[in-house]
C-alpha cells in the first residue's frame, strides 16, 4: 500500500489510494472542447505517484504516455477532435491499480458559467421553462446537451478537485458529475440548472454551432462578492480603497475561486459567462464612485488571472450586465442603488484600442427588469438575457460580424435574425457648427433605424407571465428620457425627447438645445431605466458616461514616435533575402484562437526580458483567428474583439521593442478556422501587410476555393513582397504550406519561399515530434541557406512532453536547421524550458550554414532504438551530433568515429552543448548511458 497525495497549492494532504486519481469532471458523459473554429486542444489531469508512468488510451486507438511530476501531478494534451457525440471512451492507468474509465465522451462546446444568485437562478423559475427544456427530448440537436453542477465549496488554498462541502444547488444533490440530457431531465437537474447558462447555450446552438454537443458547467453562489472568485494574484493586482469585511466563508477573498474554479484549471472552455456584481454594488462606507473604481480593477484583474491560470490564452469572456433590481418607482429612488456604477465597471471589459481587456463582451440587460418568485432583484426574463448573451458569444468567440440568423428555432414562426448587439457607443462631441448641440456617434453596423423605446415587457397586454411579471416603465420616454447633461458634474438636466434628433440609417444622433458649457453627458443612468435607445432589432444601447474634457480614447502613437522607438530598441528590418533560419514565436500551439493584441504585447515584453530576444528569437508571429472579413475594396479586416487597435499598432509595438512581427493567412478561400483566406486577394493582402509593417507571413493550406497549382498563390505573394521590399527596404519572410517531396515542388520551392512545411501539424507527443523530424529529414537535400524545410513550430514547454523529450525536440530542431518558433507560455516558463531557448552555444548550431552550403543536419542509417543525427558545420572541421535513445528502456550507446564518417585515427575534443561543458579528448569512440527518450547534444572538434 502506497502513500498518495491530494494536492493544493499550499499543502500536501496524504491519502491512501491504489491507482491514479482523476478529478470529478473526468467521468461518464464528459464533454471535452472540440477544435471547430477554435483549434484548441483538450487536456486531462490527475494525480499519481511522483515519477509514475501514466498511460491514457481512447477506444479509437490513440495512446498517450506521460510521467507524473515531482508533486504527483500529470497533464495530458489530447489530439484535436471535431464535434462528435459519444466519440469514445477514455481509460487512464498508472503503474499500479485499476484504470479509471470515462465512458461516452463527446467533443463539443464547453461553457463555464459563474457568478452569484442571478446565475444560480434556475430554469424552473424562468419564463416558459417547460418550452425551453422541452427541446431536450423533441429536438435531436439539444439532446446533445450535458450538464455539470459544481458543488459549493470554499477553502483557503487552491484545490485540484471539486467537492460539495458547502452544499449543492442541484435537485437531489446531483453535483460534481456529468449528466446527459435524458438523465438530467429524469433527475430534475435541468430544472435546477442556471437559466442564463442553458438558454445562452441553447440559442448559440441554434444560431451558429448547429449539431455540436454541449457541456455546460455551472459554478455559482448566491450573494457572493467578486473578491471571493479571484485568485490571489488578482487580489494583489489591485489596491482597493476599502475591502468590506466578509460575513461568511463564501465572501472571503479567493475562497470560492479555490474551491469551484481552480479545479477546472486544465479543462478547456470555449467561453466563460459571468453574471455577478449585485453584491458589490452597495458596500458602505464605499462611495458609489469608489465602488466603480474598485470593481473595475477587480473584474479586469480576475479575467486576466483566470486566463493566466488556465494557460490556454485569452479565453472568450462574456459579462451579463446588471439588469434593474428595483420597482419602477420614482427617479430618486431608482438612481441610488449603485447598480449603474457596476454597469460602467462591467463595460470596461469591452475591447477598445489600447484597452486592458480583449476577447470579451457584455450582454446589455438594462431594459429587462421584472419580478420573479425570487424577488424584484432576480428578473425572470432570463430567456432574453440568454439570447443576447448568445448573440455576443457568436461575435466574441466565433468572429461573427454582421447579422445572425436563427434557422433552428423549431416552427417557422420562431425563426428570427438580429445584429449581434444594440447600438455601441463610440464618442460624443459638441457640434462646432451649431454650437448648441451634442453629436453622439456609434460603431458602424450597430446603429441602424435608431429609436427611443419605452421599457415595457414584450407582452404588455397581459404583463403577467408564468412565475413572474414584467416591470414596466411609469413615466417612460416622455417623462424620463435617457439622456442627461451636466454643467458642473454634480447636477443633471434631462434632454427632452423632442430634442433627441434621430436619423434613419445614420450612426449618429444629435441632442439639441445643449449649451456650449456642458461638461458631461450620460445615458441610462438609473437602476431602473424608463426609456432606452434601440436599433432596428430592438436591442438597447448600454449605459455610458462621457466627459467632454477627457472622454476620448487613448491616442495612437504618432509615426514619428513609432520610428523613434524602433530605432532606440534596435529594430532592423531585413533589407535583403536572409541566409539564416527564422527564430521567433508562433501563437498556435499554445494560444490557438485565444490570441489578442494584449497577449502579443505580453509575449514581446517577455521575450525581451527573459533573454530570448538576446538569444536570437526576434519574430513574433500571429497564427489563425485574427481576421474576420473584407472591406468593399477587398482589404482584410482584423477581428475587433481581438485586435481593436489594428494590426499596424501591434507591429509598431513589436518594432518598438526591437522585435519583428508576423501574420498568418491561407492561400485558399478560408483559413483552417474558417476565417477569410487570401484566394484571389494576394496582391491586396501583400500590400496591406506591407503597409502594416509586417516582417513574416505564414501562408497555410486550408479550405474553400484553391488553385490547382499552389505556387500560383505563393508567387503572387512573392511578387507583392518584392514590391514591398523595393518601396520600403523591408524584406518579408514567406513561409508556405506544403512541400513534402524532394522531387516536384522540392525542385523549385526555394525560388519562391523562405521556408515550407514538410509535415502535418505537430502535436505535443513523442510520436508526433519524432515523425515530423523524420519526414523533414527526407527533404534535407532541398534546404539551402535562406530557404529551409519547416518541421513546424516547437512544442517545447507544453504539456505532453517530458523534460527529456523536450530536450530531444529542441536538439533535433536545432540540428536540422528548421525555423525555431517557440509556441508556449514565455511569460512564466519553467527554468528548464527557458534554458533551452536561451542556450546560445546550442543555438549557434542552427544558424551555422553548414559545410558546402548544406545547412540541414541529417539522420544516419540505423536499425536500433539509438539514433545518430549529424550536422557538418561550415568550417568543414567540426561536427554537431545528437545521440537519441528512442526506446523504452535506459541503454548504453557507444558512438564510433567510423559511424560518424570521421577519421578513426583522429582525436576529437567533445563538448556537451546543453551542459556547456568540455567532456575531454577521445579516440575512436565514446559512450553514453541514456534513459528512455533522452539525448546528448555534442560538438565534435579535431583536437589539434
JSON list of C-alpha atoms in Angstrom, two decimals, residues 686-815:
[
{"chain": "A", "resi": 686, "resn": "UNK", "atom": "CA", "xyz": [0.64, 41.66, -49.67]},
{"chain": "A", "resi": 687, "resn": "UNK", "atom": "CA", "xyz": [0.24, 45.43, -49.88]},
{"chain": "A", "resi": 688, "resn": "UNK", "atom": "CA", "xyz": [-1.81, 45.53, -46.68]},
{"chain": "A", "resi": 689, "resn": "UNK", "atom": "CA", "xyz": [0.82, 43.54, -44.81]},
{"chain": "A", "resi": 690, "resn": "UNK", "atom": "CA", "xyz": [3.47, 45.86, -46.20]},
{"chain": "A", "resi": 691, "resn": "UNK", "atom": "CA", "xyz": [1.52, 48.91, -45.01]},
{"chain": "A", "resi": 692, "resn": "UNK", "atom": "CA", "xyz": [1.18, 47.39, -41.54]},
{"chain": "A", "resi": 693, "resn": "UNK", "atom": "CA", "xyz": [4.93, 46.81, -41.25]},
{"chain": "A", "resi": 694, "resn": "UNK", "atom": "CA", "xyz": [4.73, 43.00, -41.29]},
{"chain": "A", "resi": 695, "resn": "UNK", "atom": "CA", "xyz": [8.05, 41.11, -41.41]},
{"chain": "A", "resi": 696, "resn": "UNK", "atom": "CA", "xyz": [6.86, 37.49, -41.76]},
{"chain": "A", "resi": 697, "resn": "UNK", "atom": "CA", "xyz": [3.82, 35.86, -43.41]},
{"chain": "A", "resi": 698, "resn": "UNK", "atom": "CA", "xyz": [2.75, 32.25, -42.95]},
{"chain": "A", "resi": 699, "resn": "UNK", "atom": "CA", "xyz": [0.60, 31.01, -45.86]},
{"chain": "A", "resi": 700, "resn": "UNK", "atom": "CA", "xyz": [-1.42, 27.94, -44.88]},
{"chain": "A", "resi": 701, "resn": "UNK", "atom": "CA", "xyz": [-3.29, 25.37, -46.97]},
{"chain": "A", "resi": 702, "resn": "UNK", "atom": "CA", "xyz": [-6.86, 25.03, -45.71]},
{"chain": "A", "resi": 703, "resn": "UNK", "atom": "CA", "xyz": [-10.38, 25.02, -47.18]},
{"chain": "A", "resi": 704, "resn": "UNK", "atom": "CA", "xyz": [-12.57, 26.74, -49.72]},
{"chain": "A", "resi": 705, "resn": "UNK", "atom": "CA", "xyz": [-11.52, 27.85, -53.19]},
{"chain": "A", "resi": 706, "resn": "UNK", "atom": "CA", "xyz": [-7.96, 26.92, -54.15]},
{"chain": "A", "resi": 707, "resn": "UNK", "atom": "CA", "xyz": [-5.51, 26.97, -57.04]},
{"chain": "A", "resi": 708, "resn": "UNK", "atom": "CA", "xyz": [-4.67, 23.79, -58.90]},
{"chain": "A", "resi": 709, "resn": "UNK", "atom": "CA", "xyz": [-1.03, 24.77, -58.56]},
{"chain": "A", "resi": 710, "resn": "UNK", "atom": "CA", "xyz": [-0.27, 26.22, -55.10]},
{"chain": "A", "resi": 711, "resn": "UNK", "atom": "CA", "xyz": [2.73, 28.09, -56.45]},
{"chain": "A", "resi": 712, "resn": "UNK", "atom": "CA", "xyz": [0.32, 30.40, -58.26]},
{"chain": "A", "resi": 713, "resn": "UNK", "atom": "CA", "xyz": [-0.68, 31.87, -54.91]},
{"chain": "A", "resi": 714, "resn": "UNK", "atom": "CA", "xyz": [2.83, 31.74, -53.44]},
{"chain": "A", "resi": 715, "resn": "UNK", "atom": "CA", "xyz": [4.33, 33.52, -56.46]},
{"chain": "A", "resi": 716, "resn": "UNK", "atom": "CA", "xyz": [1.71, 36.26, -56.29]},
{"chain": "A", "resi": 717, "resn": "UNK", "atom": "CA", "xyz": [2.63, 36.84, -52.68]},
{"chain": "A", "resi": 718, "resn": "UNK", "atom": "CA", "xyz": [6.34, 36.79, -53.50]},
{"chain": "A", "resi": 719, "resn": "UNK", "atom": "CA", "xyz": [5.77, 39.44, -56.20]},
{"chain": "A", "resi": 720, "resn": "UNK", "atom": "CA", "xyz": [3.87, 41.58, -53.70]},
{"chain": "A", "resi": 721, "resn": "UNK", "atom": "CA", "xyz": [6.54, 41.16, -51.04]},
{"chain": "A", "resi": 722, "resn": "UNK", "atom": "CA", "xyz": [9.27, 42.04, -53.54]},
{"chain": "A", "resi": 723, "resn": "UNK", "atom": "CA", "xyz": [7.41, 45.25, -54.39]},
{"chain": "A", "resi": 724, "resn": "UNK", "atom": "CA", "xyz": [7.22, 46.00, -50.67]},
{"chain": "A", "resi": 725, "resn": "UNK", "atom": "CA", "xyz": [10.98, 45.49, -50.34]},
{"chain": "A", "resi": 726, "resn": "UNK", "atom": "CA", "xyz": [11.61, 47.82, -53.27]},
{"chain": "A", "resi": 727, "resn": "UNK", "atom": "CA", "xyz": [9.33, 50.51, -51.83]},
{"chain": "A", "resi": 728, "resn": "UNK", "atom": "CA", "xyz": [10.28, 50.27, -48.14]},
{"chain": "A", "resi": 729, "resn": "UNK", "atom": "CA", "xyz": [13.56, 48.38, -47.93]},
{"chain": "A", "resi": 730, "resn": "UNK", "atom": "CA", "xyz": [11.86, 45.79, -45.72]},
{"chain": "A", "resi": 731, "resn": "UNK", "atom": "CA", "xyz": [12.06, 42.13, -46.79]},
{"chain": "A", "resi": 732, "resn": "UNK", "atom": "CA", "xyz": [9.12, 39.91, -45.76]},
{"chain": "A", "resi": 733, "resn": "UNK", "atom": "CA", "xyz": [9.85, 36.28, -44.89]},
{"chain": "A", "resi": 734, "resn": "UNK", "atom": "CA", "xyz": [7.46, 33.98, -46.80]},
{"chain": "A", "resi": 735, "resn": "UNK", "atom": "CA", "xyz": [6.54, 30.68, -45.12]},
{"chain": "A", "resi": 736, "resn": "UNK", "atom": "CA", "xyz": [4.26, 28.34, -47.07]},
{"chain": "A", "resi": 737, "resn": "UNK", "atom": "CA", "xyz": [2.41, 25.04, -46.66]},
{"chain": "A", "resi": 738, "resn": "UNK", "atom": "CA", "xyz": [3.16, 22.45, -48.01]},
{"chain": "A", "resi": 739, "resn": "UNK", "atom": "CA", "xyz": [6.08, 20.93, -49.89]},
{"chain": "A", "resi": 740, "resn": "UNK", "atom": "CA", "xyz": [6.55, 17.32, -48.84]},
{"chain": "A", "resi": 741, "resn": "UNK", "atom": "CA", "xyz": [8.61, 15.80, -51.65]},
{"chain": "A", "resi": 742, "resn": "UNK", "atom": "CA", "xyz": [12.18, 16.35, -52.78]},
{"chain": "A", "resi": 743, "resn": "UNK", "atom": "CA", "xyz": [11.01, 15.85, -56.34]},
{"chain": "A", "resi": 744, "resn": "UNK", "atom": "CA", "xyz": [8.25, 18.04, -57.76]},
{"chain": "A", "resi": 745, "resn": "UNK", "atom": "CA", "xyz": [7.88, 21.08, -55.51]},
{"chain": "A", "resi": 746, "resn": "UNK", "atom": "CA", "xyz": [11.24, 20.35, -53.92]},
{"chain": "A", "resi": 747, "resn": "UNK", "atom": "CA", "xyz": [12.92, 21.20, -57.21]},
{"chain": "A", "resi": 748, "resn": "UNK", "atom": "CA", "xyz": [11.68, 24.81, -57.30]},
{"chain": "A", "resi": 749, "resn": "UNK", "atom": "CA", "xyz": [10.26, 25.77, -53.88]},
{"chain": "A", "resi": 750, "resn": "UNK", "atom": "CA", "xyz": [13.43, 27.58, -52.79]},
{"chain": "A", "resi": 751, "resn": "UNK", "atom": "CA", "xyz": [12.93, 30.08, -55.62]},
{"chain": "A", "resi": 752, "resn": "UNK", "atom": "CA", "xyz": [9.64, 31.22, -54.05]},
{"chain": "A", "resi": 753, "resn": "UNK", "atom": "CA", "xyz": [9.60, 30.68, -50.31]},
{"chain": "A", "resi": 754, "resn": "UNK", "atom": "CA", "xyz": [11.97, 31.18, -47.41]},
{"chain": "A", "resi": 755, "resn": "UNK", "atom": "CA", "xyz": [10.55, 28.16, -45.60]},
{"chain": "A", "resi": 756, "resn": "UNK", "atom": "CA", "xyz": [7.99, 25.47, -46.36]},
{"chain": "A", "resi": 757, "resn": "UNK", "atom": "CA", "xyz": [6.21, 23.00, -44.15]},
{"chain": "A", "resi": 758, "resn": "UNK", "atom": "CA", "xyz": [7.17, 19.41, -44.82]},
{"chain": "A", "resi": 759, "resn": "UNK", "atom": "CA", "xyz": [4.85, 17.81, -42.28]},
{"chain": "A", "resi": 760, "resn": "UNK", "atom": "CA", "xyz": [1.35, 17.85, -40.85]},
{"chain": "A", "resi": 761, "resn": "UNK", "atom": "CA", "xyz": [0.69, 19.85, -37.69]},
{"chain": "A", "resi": 762, "resn": "UNK", "atom": "CA", "xyz": [2.86, 18.84, -34.77]},
{"chain": "A", "resi": 763, "resn": "UNK", "atom": "CA", "xyz": [1.25, 17.61, -31.55]},
{"chain": "A", "resi": 764, "resn": "UNK", "atom": "CA", "xyz": [2.76, 17.59, -28.07]},
{"chain": "A", "resi": 765, "resn": "UNK", "atom": "CA", "xyz": [3.58, 13.89, -28.16]},
{"chain": "A", "resi": 766, "resn": "UNK", "atom": "CA", "xyz": [6.80, 11.96, -28.64]},
{"chain": "A", "resi": 767, "resn": "UNK", "atom": "CA", "xyz": [5.41, 10.11, -31.67]},
{"chain": "A", "resi": 768, "resn": "UNK", "atom": "CA", "xyz": [4.31, 13.30, -33.44]},
{"chain": "A", "resi": 769, "resn": "UNK", "atom": "CA", "xyz": [7.57, 15.12, -32.76]},
{"chain": "A", "resi": 770, "resn": "UNK", "atom": "CA", "xyz": [9.78, 12.27, -33.98]},
{"chain": "A", "resi": 771, "resn": "UNK", "atom": "CA", "xyz": [7.58, 11.69, -37.01]},
{"chain": "A", "resi": 772, "resn": "UNK", "atom": "CA", "xyz": [7.89, 15.33, -38.05]},
{"chain": "A", "resi": 773, "resn": "UNK", "atom": "CA", "xyz": [11.66, 15.23, -37.62]},
{"chain": "A", "resi": 774, "resn": "UNK", "atom": "CA", "xyz": [11.98, 12.20, -39.90]},
{"chain": "A", "resi": 775, "resn": "UNK", "atom": "CA", "xyz": [9.56, 13.50, -42.54]},
{"chain": "A", "resi": 776, "resn": "UNK", "atom": "CA", "xyz": [11.57, 16.68, -42.60]},
{"chain": "A", "resi": 777, "resn": "UNK", "atom": "CA", "xyz": [14.78, 14.67, -42.93]},
{"chain": "A", "resi": 778, "resn": "UNK", "atom": "CA", "xyz": [13.55, 13.25, -46.25]},
{"chain": "A", "resi": 779, "resn": "UNK", "atom": "CA", "xyz": [13.88, 16.72, -47.82]},
{"chain": "A", "resi": 780, "resn": "UNK", "atom": "CA", "xyz": [17.29, 17.59, -46.37]},
{"chain": "A", "resi": 781, "resn": "UNK", "atom": "CA", "xyz": [18.84, 18.00, -49.82]},
{"chain": "A", "resi": 782, "resn": "UNK", "atom": "CA", "xyz": [16.30, 20.69, -50.74]},
{"chain": "A", "resi": 783, "resn": "UNK", "atom": "CA", "xyz": [17.39, 23.11, -47.98]},
{"chain": "A", "resi": 784, "resn": "UNK", "atom": "CA", "xyz": [19.93, 25.80, -48.84]},
{"chain": "A", "resi": 785, "resn": "UNK", "atom": "CA", "xyz": [20.98, 28.92, -46.90]},
{"chain": "A", "resi": 786, "resn": "UNK", "atom": "CA", "xyz": [17.99, 31.26, -46.69]},
{"chain": "A", "resi": 787, "resn": "UNK", "atom": "CA", "xyz": [15.48, 28.56, -47.74]},
{"chain": "A", "resi": 788, "resn": "UNK", "atom": "CA", "xyz": [14.57, 25.93, -45.18]},
{"chain": "A", "resi": 789, "resn": "UNK", "atom": "CA", "xyz": [12.46, 22.86, -44.60]},
{"chain": "A", "resi": 790, "resn": "UNK", "atom": "CA", "xyz": [9.97, 23.59, -41.82]},
{"chain": "A", "resi": 791, "resn": "UNK", "atom": "CA", "xyz": [9.10, 20.78, -39.38]},
{"chain": "A", "resi": 792, "resn": "UNK", "atom": "CA", "xyz": [6.51, 23.05, -37.66]},
{"chain": "A", "resi": 793, "resn": "UNK", "atom": "CA", "xyz": [6.66, 25.19, -34.54]},
{"chain": "A", "resi": 794, "resn": "UNK", "atom": "CA", "xyz": [8.08, 23.90, -31.27]},
{"chain": "A", "resi": 795, "resn": "UNK", "atom": "CA", "xyz": [6.06, 22.12, -28.57]},
{"chain": "A", "resi": 796, "resn": "UNK", "atom": "CA", "xyz": [8.83, 22.71, -26.00]},
{"chain": "A", "resi": 797, "resn": "UNK", "atom": "CA", "xyz": [7.23, 23.83, -22.72]},
{"chain": "A", "resi": 798, "resn": "UNK", "atom": "CA", "xyz": [3.75, 22.46, -23.43]},
{"chain": "A", "resi": 799, "resn": "UNK", "atom": "CA", "xyz": [2.04, 19.57, -21.59]},
{"chain": "A", "resi": 800, "resn": "UNK", "atom": "CA", "xyz": [2.58, 16.24, -23.29]},
{"chain": "A", "resi": 801, "resn": "UNK", "atom": "CA", "xyz": [6.38, 16.02, -23.48]},
{"chain": "A", "resi": 802, "resn": "UNK", "atom": "CA", "xyz": [8.67, 15.16, -20.57]},
{"chain": "A", "resi": 803, "resn": "UNK", "atom": "CA", "xyz": [11.70, 17.35, -19.91]},
{"chain": "A", "resi": 804, "resn": "UNK", "atom": "CA", "xyz": [13.94, 14.78, -21.59]},
{"chain": "A", "resi": 805, "resn": "UNK", "atom": "CA", "xyz": [11.61, 14.67, -24.60]},
{"chain": "A", "resi": 806, "resn": "UNK", "atom": "CA", "xyz": [11.58, 18.46, -24.79]},
{"chain": "A", "resi": 807, "resn": "UNK", "atom": "CA", "xyz": [15.37, 18.45, -24.89]},
{"chain": "A", "resi": 808, "resn": "UNK", "atom": "CA", "xyz": [15.34, 15.91, -27.73]},
{"chain": "A", "resi": 809, "resn": "UNK", "atom": "CA", "xyz": [12.77, 18.06, -29.54]},
{"chain": "A", "resi": 810, "resn": "UNK", "atom": "CA", "xyz": [14.87, 21.22, -29.23]},
{"chain": "A", "resi": 811, "resn": "UNK", "atom": "CA", "xyz": [18.06, 19.38, -30.12]},
{"chain": "A", "resi": 812, "resn": "UNK", "atom": "CA", "xyz": [16.67, 17.94, -33.34]},
{"chain": "A", "resi": 813, "resn": "UNK", "atom": "CA", "xyz": [15.04, 21.20, -34.46]},
{"chain": "A", "resi": 814, "resn": "UNK", "atom": "CA", "xyz": [18.37, 22.98, -33.96]},
{"chain": "A", "resi": 815, "resn": "UNK", "atom": "CA", "xyz": [20.34, 20.32, -35.75]}
]
